[in-house]
Coordinates of C-alpha atoms and ligand atoms in Angstrom, one line a residue:
M1 CA 0.0 0.0 0.0
I2 CA 1.4 3.4 -0.9
V3 CA 0.3 6.7 0.4
G4 CA 1.7 9.4 -1.9
K5 CA 2.8 13.0 -1.1
P6 CA 0.0 15.2 0.2
L7 CA -2.6 16.3 -2.4
L8 CA -3.8 18.8 0.2
S9 CA -1.5 19.8 3.0
E10 CA -2.5 20.4 6.6
D11 CA -2.2 24.2 6.2
E12 CA -4.3 24.3 3.0
I13 CA -7.0 22.3 4.7
Q14 CA -7.0 24.4 7.8
K15 CA -7.2 27.6 5.9
R16 CA -10.1 26.4 3.8
V17 CA -11.9 25.1 6.8
R18 CA -11.7 28.5 8.4
E19 CA -13.1 30.1 5.2
L20 CA -16.0 27.7 5.1
A21 CA -16.8 28.3 8.8
A22 CA -16.7 32.1 8.2
Q23 CA -19.1 31.8 5.3
I24 CA -21.5 29.5 7.3
S25 CA -21.3 31.9 10.3
A26 CA -22.2 34.8 8.1
D27 CA -25.1 33.0 6.4
F28 CA -26.6 31.8 9.7
E29 CA -26.0 34.9 11.7
G30 CA -28.9 35.4 14.2
H31 CA -30.1 31.8 13.9
E32 CA -29.4 28.5 15.6
L33 CA -28.0 25.5 13.9
I34 CA -28.0 21.7 14.2
A35 CA -24.7 20.5 12.8
V36 CA -24.8 16.9 11.7
G37 CA -21.5 15.1 11.0
I38 CA -21.6 12.0 8.8
L39 CA -19.4 9.4 10.4
K40 CA -16.9 8.1 10.2
G41 CA -15.2 10.0 7.4
A42 CA -16.2 13.5 8.4
F43 CA -15.1 13.3 12.1
M44 CA -11.9 15.4 11.7
F45 CA -13.4 17.9 9.3
F46 CA -16.5 18.2 11.4
A47 CA -14.5 18.9 14.6
D48 CA -12.4 21.5 12.9
L49 CA -15.3 23.1 11.1
V50 CA -17.7 23.5 14.1
R51 CA -15.1 25.0 16.4
H52 CA -14.8 28.0 14.0
I53 CA -18.5 28.5 13.4
K54 CA -19.8 31.4 15.5
V55 CA -23.5 30.7 15.8
P56 CA -25.1 28.7 18.6
M57 CA -25.5 25.1 17.7
T58 CA -26.4 21.6 18.6
I59 CA -24.2 18.7 17.5
D60 CA -25.4 15.4 16.2
F61 CA -24.1 12.5 14.2
I62 CA -25.3 9.9 11.8
I63 CA -23.3 6.8 10.7
A64 CA -23.9 5.9 7.1
S65 CA -21.9 4.2 4.5
S66 CA -22.1 2.7 1.0
Y67 CA -18.4 1.9 0.8
V68 CA -16.5 -1.3 1.3
K69 CA -12.7 -0.9 1.1
D70 CA -12.4 1.4 -2.0
S71 CA -15.6 1.0 -3.9
T72 CA -19.2 1.8 -3.5
T73 CA -21.9 -0.8 -3.1
G74 CA -24.5 1.7 -4.4
E75 CA -26.7 0.9 -1.3
V76 CA -26.6 3.2 1.7
K77 CA -26.8 1.8 5.1
V78 CA -27.5 3.8 8.2
Y79 CA -25.8 2.3 11.3
Y80 CA -26.6 5.0 13.8
D81 CA -29.4 7.6 13.3
L82 CA -30.0 11.2 14.5
R83 CA -31.0 11.8 18.1
E84 CA -32.2 15.4 17.5
D85 CA -35.6 16.3 16.2
I86 CA -34.8 18.4 13.1
K87 CA -38.4 19.5 12.3
D88 CA -38.4 23.3 11.7
K89 CA -34.7 23.5 12.5
N90 CA -31.7 24.8 10.5
V91 CA -29.6 21.8 9.7
L92 CA -26.1 21.7 8.4
L93 CA -25.1 18.3 7.1
V94 CA -21.3 17.8 7.0
E95 CA -19.7 15.2 4.7
D96 CA -16.1 14.4 4.0
I97 CA -16.3 13.7 0.3
V98 CA -19.0 13.5 -2.4
D99 CA -18.1 10.9 -5.0
T100 CA -21.1 9.3 -6.9
G101 CA -23.4 11.4 -4.7
V102 CA -25.5 8.4 -3.7
T103 CA -24.8 8.7 0.0
L104 CA -25.5 12.4 0.3
N105 CA -28.6 12.2 -1.9
Y106 CA -30.0 9.4 0.2
L107 CA -29.4 11.3 3.5
R108 CA -30.6 14.6 2.0
E109 CA -34.0 13.0 1.1
R110 CA -34.2 11.2 4.4
F111 CA -33.6 14.5 6.2
L112 CA -36.0 16.5 4.0
E113 CA -38.8 14.0 5.0
Q114 CA -38.4 15.3 8.5
S115 CA -39.3 18.9 7.4
P116 CA -36.3 21.0 8.6
R117 CA -36.6 24.8 8.3
A118 CA -33.5 24.7 6.1
L119 CA -31.1 22.0 5.1
K120 CA -27.6 23.0 3.9
I121 CA -24.8 20.7 2.8
C122 CA -21.1 21.2 3.5
A123 CA -18.6 18.8 1.9
L124 CA -14.8 19.1 2.2
L125 CA -14.1 17.3 -1.1
D126 CA -15.9 17.0 -4.4
K127 CA -14.9 14.3 -6.9
R128 CA -17.2 15.7 -9.6
E129 CA -16.1 13.4 -12.4
R130 CA -17.6 10.5 -10.6
R131 CA -21.0 12.0 -10.0
I132 CA -24.0 9.8 -10.8
V133 CA -26.7 11.6 -8.7
D134 CA -26.8 15.3 -8.7
V135 CA -26.8 16.7 -5.2
P136 CA -26.5 20.4 -4.2
I137 CA -23.4 21.3 -2.2
D138 CA -23.9 24.6 -0.5
Y139 CA -20.4 24.8 1.0
K140 CA -17.5 23.0 -0.8
G141 CA -13.9 22.8 0.3
F142 CA -12.0 21.5 -2.7
E143 CA -12.7 19.9 -6.0
I144 CA -10.3 17.0 -6.5
P145 CA -9.4 14.7 -9.4
N146 CA -10.8 11.2 -9.8
E147 CA -8.4 9.5 -7.5
F148 CA -8.9 7.5 -4.2
V149 CA -7.7 9.7 -1.3
V150 CA -7.0 9.0 2.3
G151 CA -6.3 11.1 5.4
Y152 CA -8.0 13.8 7.4
G153 CA -10.8 11.3 8.3
L154 CA -10.9 9.5 5.0
D155 CA -9.9 5.9 5.0
Y156 CA -9.0 2.8 3.0
D157 CA -10.3 -0.2 4.9
N158 CA -10.6 1.9 8.0
Q159 CA -6.9 2.9 8.0
Y160 CA -5.1 6.3 7.5
R161 CA -8.0 8.4 9.0
N162 CA -5.6 10.0 11.5
L163 CA -3.3 11.6 8.9
P164 CA -3.6 15.4 9.2
Y165 CA -3.4 15.9 5.4
I166 CA -5.0 14.3 2.4
S167 CA -3.0 12.0 0.0
I168 CA -3.7 10.0 -3.1
F169 CA -3.8 6.3 -2.2
K170 CA -2.4 3.6 -4.5
K171 CA -2.7 -0.1 -3.9
S172 CA 0.7 -1.8 -4.5
I173 CA 0.2 -5.0 -6.5
Ligands
IMP201 P1 -20.7 8.4 -2.7 O1 -22.0 7.9 -2.1 O2 -20.3 7.6 -3.8 O3 -20.8 9.9 -3.0 O4 -19.6 8.2 -1.6 C1 -19.4 9.0 -0.5 C2 -18.6 8.2 0.6 O5 -17.7 7.3 0.0 C3 -17.8 9.1 1.4 O6 -18.5 9.5 2.5 C4 -16.6 8.3 1.7 O7 -16.8 7.6 2.9 C5 -16.5 7.3 0.6 N1 -15.4 7.7 -0.4 C6 -15.7 8.2 -1.6 N2 -14.5 8.5 -2.3 C7 -13.5 8.2 -1.3 C8 -12.1 8.4 -1.4 O8 -11.5 8.8 -2.4 N3 -11.5 8.0 -0.2 C9 -12.1 7.6 0.9 N4 -13.4 7.5 1.0 C10 -14.1 7.8 -0.2

């Protein structure tokens, strides 16, 4: 297994996270938020993002996945669901990466069924080339090429999540 040199350095990521948080704080000024992190991949991004958002918020998590190792099964499973009631609330859904869009689209529809006041989506990475389902991303960190990446919460087979930067991952044969 080879983890290449950083595609996005720790400094680049931290700078962009602060910019996203500033934009979210400005857009939600005077309102309360429920910030929902999609685990496990978004755990590091989510923790960094929320600590820079300046509006009052409640934190919640959902565990959902369609991925096994490095490919999508196309079927989204929810392993742990929201605890907060999001009806009439402003919800910020935070994802690590949008690839085919299947996961986020599924969660978005599931959330919209619960009639939130507003639902905004924030994703650190966007692999646009791979998109199958069009899903709106209100706050986007970076667009990246069609490569499998690890680090800063993102994994291959549950490893490499602890890296503070993001690298392209190559399987050695
Ligand atoms: P989608 O449903 O195809 O958009 O996939 C989204 C999920 O797949 C993300 O939340 C990640 O968990 C995982 N994923 C997609 N691409 C990558 C990648 O390059 N590295 C690690 N995980 C990825």
